[in-house]
Coordinates of C-alpha atoms in Angstrom, one line a residue:
M1 CA -13.3 -41.7 11.0
T2 CA -14.7 -42.4 14.4
P3 CA -14.5 -46.1 15.3
I4 CA -17.5 -47.9 16.7
D5 CA -17.5 -51.3 18.3
L6 CA -20.6 -53.4 19.4
V7 CA -20.5 -55.7 22.4
S8 CA -23.7 -57.7 22.4
G9 CA -25.0 -60.6 24.5
F10 CA -28.2 -62.0 25.8
L11 CA -29.6 -60.8 29.2
G12 CA -27.1 -61.3 32.0
A13 CA -24.3 -62.6 29.8
G14 CA -21.7 -60.3 31.3
K15 CA -21.4 -57.6 28.7
T16 CA -20.9 -54.7 31.2
T17 CA -18.2 -56.7 33.0
F18 CA -16.3 -57.2 29.8
I19 CA -16.8 -53.6 28.6
K20 CA -15.2 -52.3 31.8
R21 CA -12.1 -54.2 30.9
Y22 CA -12.2 -53.3 27.2
A23 CA -12.8 -49.6 27.9
A24 CA -9.9 -49.5 30.4
W25 CA -7.6 -51.1 27.7
L26 CA -8.7 -48.5 25.1
R27 CA -8.1 -45.7 27.6
S28 CA -4.6 -47.1 28.3
R29 CA -3.9 -46.6 24.6
G30 CA -4.8 -42.9 24.9
R31 CA -8.3 -43.1 23.5
R32 CA -11.3 -41.2 24.9
V33 CA -14.0 -43.9 25.2
V34 CA -17.7 -43.3 25.2
V35 CA -20.0 -46.3 25.9
V36 CA -23.5 -46.0 24.4
E37 CA -25.5 -47.8 27.0
N38 CA -28.9 -49.1 26.0
E39 CA -31.4 -50.4 28.5
F40 CA -34.7 -52.0 27.6
G41 CA -36.2 -50.8 30.9
L42 CA -36.8 -47.2 32.0
L43 CA -33.9 -47.2 34.5
N44 CA -30.4 -47.8 33.3
I45 CA -28.5 -49.6 36.1
D46 CA -25.6 -50.6 33.9
S47 CA -24.7 -47.0 33.3
A48 CA -24.2 -46.5 37.0
M49 CA -22.0 -49.6 37.2
L50 CA -19.8 -48.3 34.3
R51 CA -19.5 -44.8 35.7
D52 CA -18.4 -46.2 39.0
D53 CA -15.3 -47.3 37.1
G54 CA -14.8 -43.9 35.5
T55 CA -16.3 -44.8 32.1
E56 CA -17.9 -42.0 30.1
V57 CA -21.5 -43.1 29.2
A58 CA -24.2 -41.9 26.9
E59 CA -27.6 -43.4 27.8
L60 CA -30.6 -44.5 25.7
S61 CA -33.3 -46.2 27.9
G62 CA -36.9 -47.3 27.7
G63 CA -36.6 -49.5 24.6
C64 CA -34.1 -51.1 22.2
I65 CA -31.9 -49.3 19.8
C66 CA -32.9 -51.9 17.2
C67 CA -36.6 -51.0 17.3
G68 CA -38.2 -48.4 19.5
L69 CA -35.0 -46.2 19.9
K70 CA -33.5 -46.8 16.5
R71 CA -33.8 -43.2 15.3
S72 CA -32.5 -41.9 18.7
F73 CA -29.5 -44.1 18.3
R74 CA -28.7 -42.8 14.9
D75 CA -29.0 -39.2 16.1
L76 CA -26.7 -39.9 19.0
L77 CA -24.1 -41.5 16.8
L78 CA -24.1 -38.4 14.6
V79 CA -23.4 -36.2 17.6
L80 CA -20.6 -38.4 18.9
A81 CA -19.0 -38.6 15.5
R82 CA -18.1 -34.9 15.8
S83 CA -15.8 -35.7 18.7
D84 CA -12.5 -37.5 18.9
V85 CA -13.8 -40.6 20.6
H86 CA -13.9 -44.4 20.4
I87 CA -17.5 -45.6 20.7
V88 CA -18.4 -48.9 22.3
V89 CA -22.1 -49.8 22.1
E90 CA -23.7 -52.0 24.8
P91 CA -27.2 -52.8 23.5
S92 CA -29.9 -54.3 25.6
G93 CA -29.7 -58.1 26.0
I94 CA -32.5 -58.7 23.6
F95 CA -30.9 -56.7 20.8
N96 CA -31.1 -57.6 17.1
P97 CA -27.6 -56.8 15.5
R98 CA -29.0 -56.6 12.0
D99 CA -30.5 -53.2 12.8
F100 CA -27.1 -52.0 14.1
F101 CA -25.7 -52.6 10.7
D102 CA -28.7 -50.7 9.1
V103 CA -27.9 -47.7 11.3
A104 CA -24.2 -47.9 10.6
A105 CA -24.9 -48.0 6.8
D106 CA -27.0 -44.8 7.0
P107 CA -25.2 -42.3 4.7
D108 CA -24.8 -39.6 7.3
V109 CA -23.5 -42.1 9.9
A110 CA -21.2 -43.9 7.5
A111 CA -19.7 -40.6 6.5
G112 CA -18.3 -40.0 10.0
M113 CA -17.7 -43.4 11.5
T114 CA -16.7 -47.0 10.7
V115 CA -17.6 -50.3 12.4
G116 CA -14.6 -52.0 14.0
S117 CA -15.4 -55.2 15.9
V118 CA -18.7 -56.9 16.9
L119 CA -18.1 -59.0 20.0
T120 CA -20.7 -61.2 21.5
V121 CA -20.6 -62.3 25.1
V122 CA -22.4 -65.6 26.1
D123 CA -23.0 -67.4 29.3
P124 CA -23.2 -71.1 28.4
A125 CA -25.0 -72.0 31.7
V126 CA -28.2 -70.4 30.4
I127 CA -28.3 -72.2 27.0
P128 CA -30.2 -75.3 28.2
H129 CA -32.9 -73.1 29.8
L130 CA -33.6 -70.8 26.8
D131 CA -37.1 -70.8 25.3
D132 CA -37.5 -70.7 21.5
T133 CA -37.7 -66.9 21.4
S134 CA -34.6 -66.4 23.4
R135 CA -32.7 -68.9 21.3
I136 CA -33.5 -66.9 18.2
V137 CA -32.3 -63.7 19.8
M138 CA -29.0 -65.4 20.9
R139 CA -28.4 -67.0 17.5
E140 CA -28.7 -63.6 15.8
Q141 CA -26.3 -62.0 18.2
L142 CA -23.7 -64.9 17.9
N143 CA -23.7 -65.1 14.1
S144 CA -23.0 -61.4 13.7
A145 CA -19.8 -61.6 15.9
G146 CA -16.2 -61.5 14.7
Q147 CA -15.4 -63.0 18.1
V148 CA -17.5 -64.8 20.7
L149 CA -16.4 -64.4 24.4
V150 CA -17.6 -67.1 26.8
S151 CA -18.2 -65.6 30.2
R152 CA -17.8 -67.1 33.7
T153 CA -15.1 -69.7 32.8
G154 CA -12.7 -68.8 35.5
G155 CA -13.6 -71.8 37.7
L156 CA -13.9 -74.3 34.8
D157 CA -11.3 -76.9 33.9
E158 CA -10.3 -77.6 30.3
E159 CA -12.9 -80.2 29.7
A160 CA -15.7 -77.9 31.0
R161 CA -14.5 -75.1 28.8
R162 CA -14.5 -77.4 25.8
D163 CA -18.1 -78.4 26.6
A164 CA -19.0 -74.7 26.8
A165 CA -17.5 -74.0 23.5
E166 CA -19.4 -76.9 21.9
A167 CA -22.7 -75.6 23.3
V168 CA -22.0 -72.1 21.9
A169 CA -20.8 -73.5 18.5
A170 CA -24.2 -75.2 18.0
F171 CA -25.7 -71.7 17.5
L172 CA -23.2 -70.7 14.8
D173 CA -24.0 -71.0 11.1
G174 CA -21.0 -72.3 9.1
P175 CA -17.5 -73.0 10.3
V176 CA -16.4 -71.9 13.8
D177 CA -12.9 -70.8 12.7
G178 CA -11.6 -70.1 16.1
R179 CA -14.3 -67.6 16.8
I180 CA -15.1 -68.9 20.3
D181 CA -12.8 -67.8 23.2
T182 CA -13.3 -69.5 26.5
R183 CA -10.3 -68.1 28.3
P184 CA -11.0 -66.3 31.7
W185 CA -11.0 -62.6 31.1
D186 CA -8.4 -62.1 33.9
S187 CA -5.9 -63.8 31.7
L188 CA -6.4 -61.5 28.6
T189 CA -3.3 -59.6 27.7
D190 CA -2.7 -56.3 25.9
D191 CA -2.1 -58.3 22.7
D192 CA -5.4 -60.2 23.3
F193 CA -7.4 -56.9 23.6
A194 CA -5.6 -55.6 20.5
A195 CA -6.7 -58.6 18.6
L196 CA -10.3 -58.2 19.8
S197 CA -10.3 -54.6 18.7
V198 CA -9.8 -55.8 15.1
A199 CA -11.9 -58.9 15.2
G200 CA -14.3 -57.5 12.7
Y201 CA -17.9 -58.8 12.2
R202 CA -20.1 -60.9 10.1
R203 CA -23.3 -60.0 8.3
T204 CA -26.2 -62.5 8.2
E205 CA -28.8 -62.6 5.5
N206 CA -31.8 -60.3 6.3
D207 CA -35.0 -62.4 6.2
G208 CA -37.2 -59.3 6.7
R209 CA -38.0 -60.1 10.4
Y210 CA -38.7 -57.0 12.5
W211 CA -38.7 -57.4 16.3
N212 CA -40.5 -55.0 18.6
H213 CA -39.0 -56.2 21.9
A214 CA -41.8 -54.6 23.9
T215 CA -44.0 -57.5 22.6
L216 CA -41.5 -60.2 23.6
Y217 CA -40.3 -59.1 27.0
D218 CA -41.4 -57.0 30.0
S219 CA -39.4 -54.7 32.2
L220 CA -40.4 -53.8 35.7
V221 CA -38.8 -51.0 37.8
V222 CA -39.7 -50.9 41.5
K223 CA -38.3 -48.8 44.4
A224 CA -36.2 -50.6 46.9
A225 CA -37.9 -49.0 49.9
A226 CA -36.3 -51.1 52.7
E227 CA -32.8 -51.7 54.2
F228 CA -31.4 -55.2 54.0
D229 CA -28.6 -57.2 55.4
A230 CA -26.8 -59.7 53.3
A231 CA -28.9 -62.7 54.2
E232 CA -32.2 -60.9 53.8
L233 CA -31.2 -59.6 50.4
A234 CA -30.1 -63.1 49.2
E235 CA -33.5 -64.4 50.3
A236 CA -35.4 -61.6 48.5
V237 CA -33.4 -62.4 45.3
A238 CA -34.1 -66.1 45.6
M239 CA -37.8 -65.4 46.1
T240 CA -37.9 -63.0 43.1
Y241 CA -36.8 -65.9 40.8
R242 CA -39.2 -68.3 42.5
D243 CA -42.4 -66.1 42.9
V244 CA -42.4 -63.1 40.6
G245 CA -42.6 -64.9 37.2
V246 CA -40.1 -65.6 34.4
V247 CA -37.4 -63.3 35.6
I248 CA -34.3 -63.5 33.3
R249 CA -32.4 -60.5 34.7
L250 CA -32.4 -58.7 38.0
K251 CA -30.3 -55.7 38.8
G252 CA -30.3 -52.5 40.8
Y253 CA -29.2 -50.8 44.0
V254 CA -30.7 -51.8 47.4
P255 CA -30.1 -49.9 50.7
R256 CA -27.7 -51.7 53.1
R257 CA -28.5 -51.8 56.7
G258 CA -26.0 -49.6 58.5
G259 CA -25.3 -47.4 55.4
G260 CA -24.3 -47.7 51.8
F261 CA -25.9 -50.0 49.2
Y262 CA -25.9 -53.4 47.7
E263 CA -25.4 -53.6 43.9
L264 CA -27.5 -56.4 42.4
N265 CA -26.4 -57.9 39.1
C266 CA -28.2 -61.2 39.0
T267 CA -29.3 -63.9 36.6
R268 CA -31.0 -67.2 37.4
F269 CA -27.6 -68.9 37.7
D270 CA -25.3 -66.1 38.9
R271 CA -26.5 -64.2 42.0
G272 CA -24.1 -61.2 41.8
I273 CA -24.5 -59.1 45.0
R274 CA -21.7 -56.8 46.2
K275 CA -21.4 -53.9 48.6
T276 CA -20.8 -50.4 47.4
D277 CA -20.4 -47.2 49.4
R278 CA -21.3 -44.9 46.6
N279 CA -24.7 -43.2 46.7
H280 CA -27.2 -44.5 44.3
R281 CA -30.9 -44.4 43.5
A282 CA -32.6 -47.2 45.3
F283 CA -34.4 -49.1 42.6
V284 CA -34.5 -52.7 41.2
V285 CA -35.1 -53.6 37.6
A286 CA -36.4 -57.0 36.5
V287 CA -36.6 -58.1 32.8
G288 CA -38.5 -61.2 31.8
R289 CA -42.1 -62.3 31.0
T290 CA -45.4 -62.7 32.9
M291 CA -44.0 -60.9 36.0
N292 CA -46.0 -59.9 39.0
R293 CA -45.2 -56.2 39.9
T294 CA -47.0 -56.3 43.2
R295 CA -45.0 -59.3 44.4
L296 CA -41.7 -57.6 43.3
E297 CA -42.6 -54.4 45.1
T298 CA -43.5 -56.4 48.2
L299 CA -40.2 -58.2 48.3
F300 CA -38.1 -55.1 48.1
S301 CA -40.2 -52.9 50.4
R302 CA -40.7 -55.9 52.8
T303 CA -44.3 -55.0 53.5

């Protein structure tokens, strides 16, 4: 049976960063790993980030595999089940895990693969700023998880990590039972990854709710038509969060003055910008609500 793991998490939680580590551990155990990368927007930036690390990726973009791309997701799993692979699914940040279990229970899918672990990544810094819709999305993701991984804890002391765990625990129905892990990911050992690979999952009661995420969030893709230095790009990102609308997630590749690119991997609270010398398509993706495309285009073409 082909194993399939799900790594979920709200927009910008750090799923791709964790999956890089998890996929590397699986490969070190002799497994061929394929990451099914689902992007709500039309351009899949996270796939490029994973491939930069040598990860094999299968893409589904332009919707969520729990609603608009559910059939395509099922068909892709049937294809992958014919190969000797370990599948890791990275859904969009606004994914509903109940539909993942519906697809996994499809008779044709279930005949060739089995669900291993459902892991949910959460950044506690965003919790106080979530609106009601986003809190519902996060609650669904967290309650399906066999293990919850709290991101960006490397610089936190013990008390701050305890506060983070309490903020996350407020979303969990029933006992926590050691399901929240606040350790920095750099400290995870082979034994830790082995435990995560058998963490399992939890099913929540289906209340009949169906989400079409195209009605909840917007995605904008604009060309990065100008070259930037570090200070100019930092200012453009800051102005995006200030002027464009309710921007939850900003990512992409922006040309760097003098050659190469900057990789954007930003949330409202974590402005991830790093240099890369690999060649990429110069685009920026923003996910959020009530966003101004013209303003976003202006910022990254500098017109």
